Amino acid sequence: MAGRNKCLALGFLAFLWADLGTEGKEEEEQTCRLLGKFDLNGYVGAKNHSLVIGGLFPIHSRTIPANESILEPVSAKCEGFNFRGFCWMKTMIHTIKEINERKDILPNITLGYQIFDTCFTISKSVEAALVFLTGQEENKSNFRNSTGAFLAGIVGAGGSSLSVAASRILGLYYLPQVGYASTCSILSDKYQFPSYLRTIASDKIQSEAMVRLIQHFGWVWIGTIAADDDYGKYGVKMFKENMENANLCIAFSEIIPKVYSYEKMQKAVDAIKTSTARVIVLYASDIDLSPFVLEMVYRNITDRTWIASEAWITSALIAKPEYFPYFGGSIGFAIPRTDIPGLKEFLYDVHPSKDANDVLTIEFWQTAFNCTWPNSSVPYNSDHRVNMTGKEDRLHAMSDTFCTGEEKLEDLKNTYLDVSQLRITNNVKQAVYSMAYALDGLSTCEEGRGPYVPGNTCAYIPDFEPWQLMYYLKTLKFTTHDGRRIEMDENGDVTGYYDILNWQLDDDGNIAFVKVGEYVFTNSMFELVITKNTAIYWNTESSECPHSVCTDVCPPGTRKGIRHGEPICCFDCIPCADGYVSQEPGQRECEQCGEDYWSNAQKSECVLKEVEFLAYDEPLGFTLVILSIFGALAVVAVMVVYMMYRHTPLVNSNDQELSFLIQLSLTITLLSSMLFIGRPYDWSCMARHVTLALGFSLCLSCILGKTISLFLAYRISQSKTRLTSMRPLYRKIIVLTSVLVEIGICAAYLVLEPPRVYKNTEYQNTKIILECNEGSIEFLCSVFGIDIFLALLCFLTTFVARQLPDNYYEGKCIIFGMLVFFIVWISFVPAYLSTKGKFKVAVEIFAILASSYGLLGCIFAPKCFIILLRPKRNTDEIVGGRISSIDKSIQLTSSSMSGEINNTVVSTVLDD
């Protein structure tokens, strides 16, 4: 229907003026004949006034639907009396009268007015704008209107779409237009609307304020409802852009039709009902909002929190007690309220009897008191709209009650007489004052000091050009009656603040607009202040602040997982991977723990990893320590036995110095295993392998000295030589050389690439296995390669001399000792490589202890058995003599050996 109204207005313009050609003689004057008139209602007060200010106000809320059977365009009639718009119109008249009575503003000039009813429709706004520019009277000079006075500018119109439509026409002539209620951001575009200014903030500011309010309460999932006009569409457009910049999401965005449509209204209401969004932004005027409110009541949709724009937050048309269960708790932005001195008395000074031709006052009276004024052709308040059931109501019937004229305005409760919430009404007053102050500045200009170039000239009333008055409007600065500073910027917008209001019920059951904060916007500051956070009423089941999210904030230990094709506020909460944590709710990514830390079971914080090593206080470590100490004590016991029986033949015959060195080296190797137990440090890592290698090197080199003696004895027994002597010094040189080579390699190992402590997390992420990094594998192989080489020499030399027929033959003991040594370390390699952590160290300790115990048992246990338990066999005859017929089972030692070869007894004596 709105589109049809536009077409009617444009079509009506096509035939409004007809240019008649010359008829008859060429010398006859060309005249212009008016073919029709716009059907406009309003007020004119222009007699004896040199300047007129125009006004556009929505005194009605709609036009009567046109008869579609009539093909010619017709200027529509209006219906639906709007008390609020009537109050605004009266405020303009009151303000002009106030200015005319002042001596400090336009002292020699009186202002008149010409006001038209826009009926809250674009078509009527366009008609009124055209009448302002051309008039509707035939054969009248063009004074820029039909009053005969000079039109200075326009105040209005009420809605953004109406101001846009009017300004596109008025802007062609650069005729000043000061808005009082149009907040659409597009009106700040001076390229499209060069002559438009306003005393109300732009929706750009309001949308930013709404987003800050939403952030303050932690909402992220918001629905939007907008009127199907410039105000709603541009308002929601700016709001969505600011929401996107703040990483907040729009759950749905629906339109309220300007002309009632059941399908469109149902679509909007269904979106609200099915959405999980509990907070909804509503960008619409109170007039457009009325059908929507009725539909919400009809569908019984509650538990929603509404964020209101300034267009309806204080509207008595919506703020009714019966709507409170559905819209109670609404929170929104309102223009600051004020008191206007003398306005209340002026509003009460209205009565149909004062002017029988004042159709608007008569209609006001009929609508307010629900009666019919006698002898009046003014129709009763009718409604031709289609209702929610899809049927058309035509209430043409007059009221049965006639107005008496004695009705009391004090008994009324409507927005016309309510001066407690003067907000947009005050903007009307300031819009008129803006025009007056600009005219005053223009009238007081001094020639030569004027703003116009060239020559710094001035303009004069009443024959100034519109663009000349625009200069003063754009540079306007003045203080209002309540101390507020009005200052226009280059876009014609003002700064100031919004009141943040909350709908609550007062003690009388009426809706009260409780101020709970404010939003300040100046050229240098934008600040949201909630002064009464706990005093806000929330229309929720719990009476707590609503929870409006698509997905609840992911708890600590999880991260946001994006759902493809859905807004960023809709996501999945994915648990963090092992080793990653999210400590704050709603984290987009999990953070990796440090090297020494690991995530706890909840993945909410990093905790120190469990450090694993073979400790002394655990059963395995304690057992190995006991075995190590016991082995060392056993070696010490052997040493004590050898010391006590050092003069006996068995001890003397076995090279007691080498024996003591072997015992000392076994003590070192047994005790070195304790270096592998406990928390490893760099010094312990270097000491453990070096000590073990040197201990085995000393042990095996001493054994090698013995085995070489046996090997030489075997070679002597096989030769014709009678006697060969091998001195002890040579054996000591072998031991010293072997140990020095080992010391040299170990020193190079420790200097060039020493072992270090290594935190191994390769096998278990939740644990730090403290172990020693061997450093250079080549050096390590070299260190223990010497020991293996010595062990192999010992085994080979002893194996060759294994058949020497002495009573106490030590060679076989050494062979068994070397076999044990090789078996232990050969089995150690796969066992070591197949275990991890502290058990890997335990395997190495077992190998050390087993090989040490093996050498101790094989080499020294038989001798200690004879020394302690068979002392009769520890004699020179048995230890050093031939094998007798009764003691053939007794074998000889390496120090005294006899063999019979070709019936010849060969004796080899090794000097000790």
mmCIF file of C-alpha atoms in Angstrom, residues 259-508:
data_model
loop_
_atom_site.group_PDB
_atom_site.id
_atom_site.type_symbol
_atom_site.label_atom_id
_atom_site.label_comp_id
_atom_site.label_asym_id
_atom_site.label_seq_id
_atom_site.Cartn_x
_atom_site.Cartn_y
_atom_site.Cartn_z
ATOM 1 C CA VAL A 259 0.765 -2.016 5.578
ATOM 2 C CA TYR A 260 -0.554 -4.996 7.513
ATOM 3 C CA SER A 261 0.252 -8.335 5.937
ATOM 4 C CA TYR A 262 -0.756 -11.492 7.776
ATOM 5 C CA GLU A 263 1.956 -13.594 6.134
ATOM 6 C CA LYS A 264 4.774 -11.132 6.826
ATOM 7 C CA MET A 265 3.666 -10.542 10.383
ATOM 8 C CA GLN A 266 3.429 -14.269 11.068
ATOM 9 C CA LYS A 267 6.924 -14.761 9.663
ATOM 10 C CA ALA A 268 8.347 -12.163 12.047
ATOM 11 C CA VAL A 269 6.502 -13.549 15.073
ATOM 12 C CA ASP A 270 7.433 -17.160 14.240
ATOM 13 C CA ALA A 271 11.100 -16.170 14.027
ATOM 14 C CA ILE A 272 10.887 -14.733 17.537
ATOM 15 C CA LYS A 273 9.080 -17.766 18.909
ATOM 16 C CA THR A 274 11.394 -20.410 17.451
ATOM 17 C CA SER A 275 14.720 -18.640 17.957
ATOM 18 C CA THR A 276 16.930 -19.289 20.970
ATOM 19 C CA ALA A 277 17.697 -15.571 21.132
ATOM 20 C CA ARG A 278 16.138 -14.057 24.222
ATOM 21 C CA VAL A 279 17.181 -10.471 23.489
ATOM 22 C CA ILE A 280 15.674 -8.653 20.505
ATOM 23 C CA VAL A 281 16.414 -5.214 19.102
ATOM 24 C CA LEU A 282 13.283 -3.450 17.871
ATOM 25 C CA TYR A 283 13.784 -0.611 15.371
ATOM 26 C CA ALA A 284 10.358 0.842 14.626
ATOM 27 C CA SER A 285 8.121 3.767 15.457
ATOM 28 C CA ASP A 286 5.312 3.319 17.916
ATOM 29 C CA ILE A 287 2.716 3.647 15.146
ATOM 30 C CA ASP A 288 4.281 0.877 13.057
ATOM 31 C CA LEU A 289 4.751 -1.202 16.186
ATOM 32 C CA SER A 290 1.108 -1.337 17.268
ATOM 33 C CA PRO A 291 -0.004 -4.277 15.050
ATOM 34 C CA PHE A 292 3.110 -6.202 16.005
ATOM 35 C CA VAL A 293 2.438 -5.712 19.711
ATOM 36 C CA LEU A 294 -1.109 -6.996 19.276
ATOM 37 C CA GLU A 295 0.193 -10.060 17.472
ATOM 38 C CA MET A 296 2.679 -10.775 20.296
ATOM 39 C CA VAL A 297 -0.156 -10.533 22.816
ATOM 40 C CA TYR A 298 -2.364 -12.760 20.674
ATOM 41 C CA ARG A 299 0.378 -15.414 20.387
ATOM 42 C CA ASN A 300 1.207 -15.046 24.116
ATOM 43 C CA ILE A 301 4.970 -14.805 23.575
ATOM 44 C CA THR A 302 6.745 -13.793 26.770
ATOM 45 C CA ASP A 303 10.187 -14.245 28.324
ATOM 46 C CA ARG A 304 11.835 -11.898 25.831
ATOM 47 C CA THR A 305 13.912 -8.845 26.559
ATOM 48 C CA TRP A 306 13.457 -5.994 24.108
ATOM 49 C CA ILE A 307 16.083 -3.395 23.307
ATOM 50 C CA ALA A 308 14.104 -0.361 22.267
ATOM 51 C CA SER A 309 15.046 2.470 19.975
ATOM 52 C CA GLU A 310 14.211 6.042 20.898
ATOM 53 C CA ALA A 311 11.158 5.929 18.623
ATOM 54 C CA TRP A 312 9.044 3.825 21.022
ATOM 55 C CA ILE A 313 10.794 3.479 24.373
ATOM 56 C CA THR A 314 8.674 6.288 25.893
ATOM 57 C CA SER A 315 5.579 5.914 23.737
ATOM 58 C CA ALA A 316 2.340 5.776 25.690
ATOM 59 C CA LEU A 317 0.811 4.033 22.674
ATOM 60 C CA ILE A 318 2.907 0.943 23.495
ATOM 61 C CA ALA A 319 3.635 1.451 27.203
ATOM 62 C CA LYS A 320 0.292 0.195 28.435
ATOM 63 C CA PRO A 321 -0.148 -1.968 31.555
ATOM 64 C CA GLU A 322 -1.870 -4.718 29.548
ATOM 65 C CA TYR A 323 1.274 -5.079 27.414
ATOM 66 C CA PHE A 324 3.634 -5.292 30.368
ATOM 67 C CA PRO A 325 3.702 -9.137 30.594
ATOM 68 C CA TYR A 326 5.051 -9.167 27.052
ATOM 69 C CA PHE A 327 7.179 -6.020 26.878
ATOM 70 C CA GLY A 328 7.918 -5.351 30.543
ATOM 71 C CA GLY A 329 11.597 -4.999 31.321
ATOM 72 C CA SER A 330 12.305 -3.429 27.941
ATOM 73 C CA ILE A 331 15.501 -1.447 28.025
ATOM 74 C CA GLY A 332 16.352 1.201 25.513
ATOM 75 C CA PHE A 333 17.637 4.620 24.656
ATOM 76 C CA ALA A 334 15.637 7.789 25.007
ATOM 77 C CA ILE A 335 16.260 11.418 24.274
ATOM 78 C CA PRO A 336 16.886 13.312 27.522
ATOM 79 C CA ARG A 337 13.686 14.532 29.098
ATOM 80 C CA THR A 338 13.095 18.084 30.212
ATOM 81 C CA ASP A 339 10.389 20.460 31.373
ATOM 82 C CA ILE A 340 9.075 23.166 29.050
ATOM 83 C CA PRO A 341 7.703 26.147 30.968
ATOM 84 C CA GLY A 342 4.186 27.154 29.933
ATOM 85 C CA LEU A 343 3.643 24.218 27.573
ATOM 86 C CA LYS A 344 1.183 22.392 29.816
ATOM 87 C CA GLU A 345 -1.087 25.418 30.056
ATOM 88 C CA PHE A 346 -0.892 25.956 26.306
ATOM 89 C CA LEU A 347 -1.837 22.354 25.602
ATOM 90 C CA TYR A 348 -4.876 22.643 27.852
ATOM 91 C CA ASP A 349 -5.979 25.763 26.014
ATOM 92 C CA VAL A 350 -7.705 23.859 23.234
ATOM 93 C CA HIS A 351 -11.430 23.623 22.493
ATOM 94 C CA PRO A 352 -13.488 22.991 19.329
ATOM 95 C CA SER A 353 -15.728 25.978 20.031
ATOM 96 C CA LYS A 354 -12.907 28.442 19.387
ATOM 97 C CA ASP A 355 -12.870 27.779 15.655
ATOM 98 C CA ALA A 356 -15.590 25.893 13.832
ATOM 99 C CA ASN A 357 -13.227 25.366 10.897
ATOM 100 C CA ASP A 358 -10.498 23.767 13.016
ATOM 101 C CA VAL A 359 -11.146 20.207 11.890
ATOM 102 C CA LEU A 360 -8.077 18.826 13.677
ATOM 103 C CA THR A 361 -9.141 20.168 17.059
ATOM 104 C CA ILE A 362 -12.660 18.807 16.541
ATOM 105 C CA GLU A 363 -11.258 15.396 15.616
ATOM 106 C CA PHE A 364 -8.962 15.550 18.651
ATOM 107 C CA TRP A 365 -11.938 16.237 20.897
ATOM 108 C CA GLN A 366 -14.064 13.487 19.364
ATOM 109 C CA THR A 367 -11.274 10.935 19.633
ATOM 110 C CA ALA A 368 -10.207 11.930 23.141
ATOM 111 C CA PHE A 369 -13.696 11.850 24.661
ATOM 112 C CA ASN A 370 -15.233 9.219 22.347
ATOM 113 C CA CYS A 371 -18.085 11.460 21.285
ATOM 114 C CA THR A 372 -19.372 13.300 18.214
ATOM 115 C CA TRP A 373 -19.191 17.088 17.962
ATOM 116 C CA PRO A 374 -22.615 18.468 17.045
ATOM 117 C CA ASN A 375 -23.174 19.852 13.567
ATOM 118 C CA SER A 376 -19.698 18.821 12.451
ATOM 119 C CA SER A 377 -18.760 17.147 9.205
ATOM 120 C CA VAL A 378 -15.554 15.851 10.717
ATOM 121 C CA PRO A 379 -15.766 12.026 10.603
ATOM 122 C CA TYR A 380 -15.572 9.977 13.731
ATOM 123 C CA ASN A 381 -12.287 8.166 14.282
ATOM 124 C CA SER A 382 -12.506 5.361 11.726
ATOM 125 C CA ASP A 383 -10.260 2.421 10.993
ATOM 126 C CA HIS A 384 -10.058 0.941 7.501
ATOM 127 C CA ARG A 385 -7.116 -1.344 8.211
ATOM 128 C CA VAL A 386 -7.137 -5.079 7.761
ATOM 129 C CA ASN A 387 -7.056 -6.723 11.166
ATOM 130 C CA MET A 388 -5.100 -9.753 12.285
ATOM 131 C CA THR A 389 -7.802 -12.169 11.204
ATOM 132 C CA GLY A 390 -7.536 -10.924 7.641
ATOM 133 C CA LYS A 391 -10.926 -9.173 7.694
ATOM 134 C CA GLU A 392 -11.500 -5.454 7.042
ATOM 135 C CA ASP A 393 -13.018 -3.249 9.703
ATOM 136 C CA ARG A 394 -14.985 -0.194 8.565
ATOM 137 C CA LEU A 395 -16.049 1.827 11.566
ATOM 138 C CA HIS A 396 -17.982 4.573 9.869
ATOM 139 C CA ALA A 397 -20.711 4.658 12.452
ATOM 140 C CA MET A 398 -20.811 7.800 14.496
ATOM 141 C CA SER A 399 -20.675 7.565 18.239
ATOM 142 C CA ASP A 400 -24.088 7.576 19.922
ATOM 143 C CA THR A 401 -22.816 10.152 22.382
ATOM 144 C CA PHE A 402 -22.616 13.814 21.416
ATOM 145 C CA CYS A 403 -19.933 16.052 22.765
ATOM 146 C CA THR A 404 -21.201 18.731 25.121
ATOM 147 C CA GLY A 405 -18.114 20.894 25.225
ATOM 148 C CA GLU A 406 -18.051 20.521 28.984
ATOM 149 C CA GLU A 407 -15.690 17.583 28.895
ATOM 150 C CA LYS A 408 -12.602 18.119 31.036
ATOM 151 C CA LEU A 409 -9.142 17.650 29.617
ATOM 152 C CA GLU A 410 -7.887 16.938 33.135
ATOM 153 C CA ASP A 411 -9.712 13.609 33.002
ATOM 154 C CA LEU A 412 -7.769 12.446 29.965
ATOM 155 C CA LYS A 413 -4.813 10.094 30.087
ATOM 156 C CA ASN A 414 -3.044 10.219 26.744
ATOM 157 C CA THR A 415 0.223 11.362 25.271
ATOM 158 C CA TYR A 416 -1.122 14.787 24.316
ATOM 159 C CA LEU A 417 -1.387 16.039 27.886
ATOM 160 C CA ASP A 418 1.447 13.947 29.375
ATOM 161 C CA VAL A 419 4.231 16.472 30.000
ATOM 162 C CA SER A 420 6.213 14.151 32.288
ATOM 163 C CA GLN A 421 8.185 12.658 29.400
ATOM 164 C CA LEU A 422 8.972 15.607 27.162
ATOM 165 C CA ARG A 423 11.708 14.194 24.996
ATOM 166 C CA ILE A 424 10.971 14.429 21.265
ATOM 167 C CA THR A 425 8.653 17.280 22.182
ATOM 168 C CA ASN A 426 11.688 19.168 23.439
ATOM 169 C CA ASN A 427 13.462 18.389 20.153
ATOM 170 C CA VAL A 428 10.598 20.121 18.331
ATOM 171 C CA LYS A 429 11.167 23.184 20.477
ATOM 172 C CA GLN A 430 14.915 23.133 19.781
ATOM 173 C CA ALA A 431 14.339 22.677 16.039
ATOM 174 C CA VAL A 432 12.231 25.841 15.969
ATOM 175 C CA TYR A 433 14.809 27.661 18.061
ATOM 176 C CA SER A 434 17.555 26.503 15.695
ATOM 177 C CA MET A 435 15.738 28.163 12.843
ATOM 178 C CA ALA A 436 15.152 31.309 14.913
ATOM 179 C CA TYR A 437 18.774 31.611 16.074
ATOM 180 C CA ALA A 438 19.993 31.154 12.498
ATOM 181 C CA LEU A 439 17.632 33.871 11.282
ATOM 182 C CA ASP A 440 18.765 36.097 14.138
ATOM 183 C CA GLY A 441 22.375 35.617 13.127
ATOM 184 C CA LEU A 442 21.526 36.438 9.533
ATOM 185 C CA SER A 443 19.565 39.589 10.545
ATOM 186 C CA THR A 444 22.355 40.974 12.737
ATOM 187 C CA CYS A 445 25.057 40.638 10.056
ATOM 188 C CA GLU A 446 27.157 43.783 9.500
ATOM 189 C CA GLU A 447 28.022 44.642 5.952
ATOM 190 C CA GLY A 448 31.693 44.076 5.258
ATOM 191 C CA ARG A 449 31.877 41.508 8.006
ATOM 192 C CA GLY A 450 29.500 39.024 6.487
ATOM 193 C CA PRO A 451 30.268 35.383 5.735
ATOM 194 C CA TYR A 452 29.702 35.498 2.012
ATOM 195 C CA VAL A 453 32.388 36.017 -0.582
ATOM 196 C CA PRO A 454 33.374 38.058 -2.369
ATOM 197 C CA GLY A 455 33.370 41.171 -0.241
ATOM 198 C CA ASN A 456 32.203 39.660 3.068
ATOM 199 C CA THR A 457 28.636 40.585 2.210
ATOM 200 C CA CYS A 458 25.480 39.955 4.210
ATOM 201 C CA ALA A 459 22.029 38.641 3.435
ATOM 202 C CA TYR A 460 18.870 40.489 4.415
ATOM 203 C CA ILE A 461 15.436 39.491 5.560
ATOM 204 C CA PRO A 462 13.159 38.694 3.802
ATOM 205 C CA ASP A 463 14.831 38.355 0.404
ATOM 206 C CA PHE A 464 17.698 36.036 1.338
ATOM 207 C CA GLU A 465 18.502 32.844 -0.511
ATOM 208 C CA PRO A 466 18.073 29.453 1.202
ATOM 209 C CA TRP A 467 21.784 28.630 1.004
ATOM 210 C CA GLN A 468 22.571 31.854 2.869
ATOM 211 C CA LEU A 469 20.500 30.754 5.861
ATOM 212 C CA MET A 470 22.121 27.294 5.674
ATOM 213 C CA TYR A 471 25.479 28.873 6.500
ATOM 214 C CA TYR A 472 24.163 30.048 9.884
ATOM 215 C CA LEU A 473 22.457 26.744 10.583
ATOM 216 C CA LYS A 474 25.630 24.747 9.944
ATOM 217 C CA THR A 475 27.640 26.957 12.300
ATOM 218 C CA LEU A 476 24.890 27.140 14.912
ATOM 219 C CA LYS A 477 25.709 27.037 18.625
ATOM 220 C CA PHE A 478 23.276 27.951 21.375
ATOM 221 C CA THR A 479 22.191 26.993 24.884
ATOM 222 C CA THR A 480 18.649 25.759 25.495
ATOM 223 C CA HIS A 481 16.333 26.809 28.301
ATOM 224 C CA ASP A 482 17.416 23.772 30.363
ATOM 225 C CA GLY A 483 21.140 24.455 29.936
ATOM 226 C CA ARG A 484 21.817 21.932 27.181
ATOM 227 C CA ARG A 485 24.336 22.951 24.567
ATOM 228 C CA ILE A 486 23.198 22.574 20.946
ATOM 229 C CA GLU A 487 25.988 22.435 18.392
ATOM 230 C CA MET A 488 25.621 21.199 14.830
ATOM 231 C CA ASP A 489 28.514 19.403 13.164
ATOM 232 C CA GLU A 490 29.367 19.405 9.457
ATOM 233 C CA ASN A 491 26.789 16.664 8.821
ATOM 234 C CA GLY A 492 24.037 18.527 10.605
ATOM 235 C CA ASP A 493 24.089 16.152 13.594
ATOM 236 C CA VAL A 494 24.248 17.020 17.283
ATOM 237 C CA THR A 495 26.088 15.557 20.236
ATOM 238 C CA GLY A 496 24.745 14.910 23.713
ATOM 239 C CA TYR A 497 23.596 11.835 25.565
ATOM 240 C CA TYR A 498 20.869 9.203 25.742
ATOM 241 C CA ASP A 499 18.972 8.211 28.833
ATOM 242 C CA ILE A 500 18.870 4.440 29.296
ATOM 243 C CA LEU A 501 15.354 3.559 30.421
ATOM 244 C CA ASN A 502 13.844 0.388 31.804
ATOM 245 C CA TRP A 503 10.128 -0.462 31.778
ATOM 246 C CA GLN A 504 8.850 -1.154 35.279
ATOM 247 C CA LEU A 505 5.506 -1.051 37.049
ATOM 248 C CA ASP A 506 4.862 1.697 39.556
ATOM 249 C CA ASP A 507 2.686 1.467 42.648
ATOM 250 C CA ASP A 508 -0.419 2.382 40.654
#
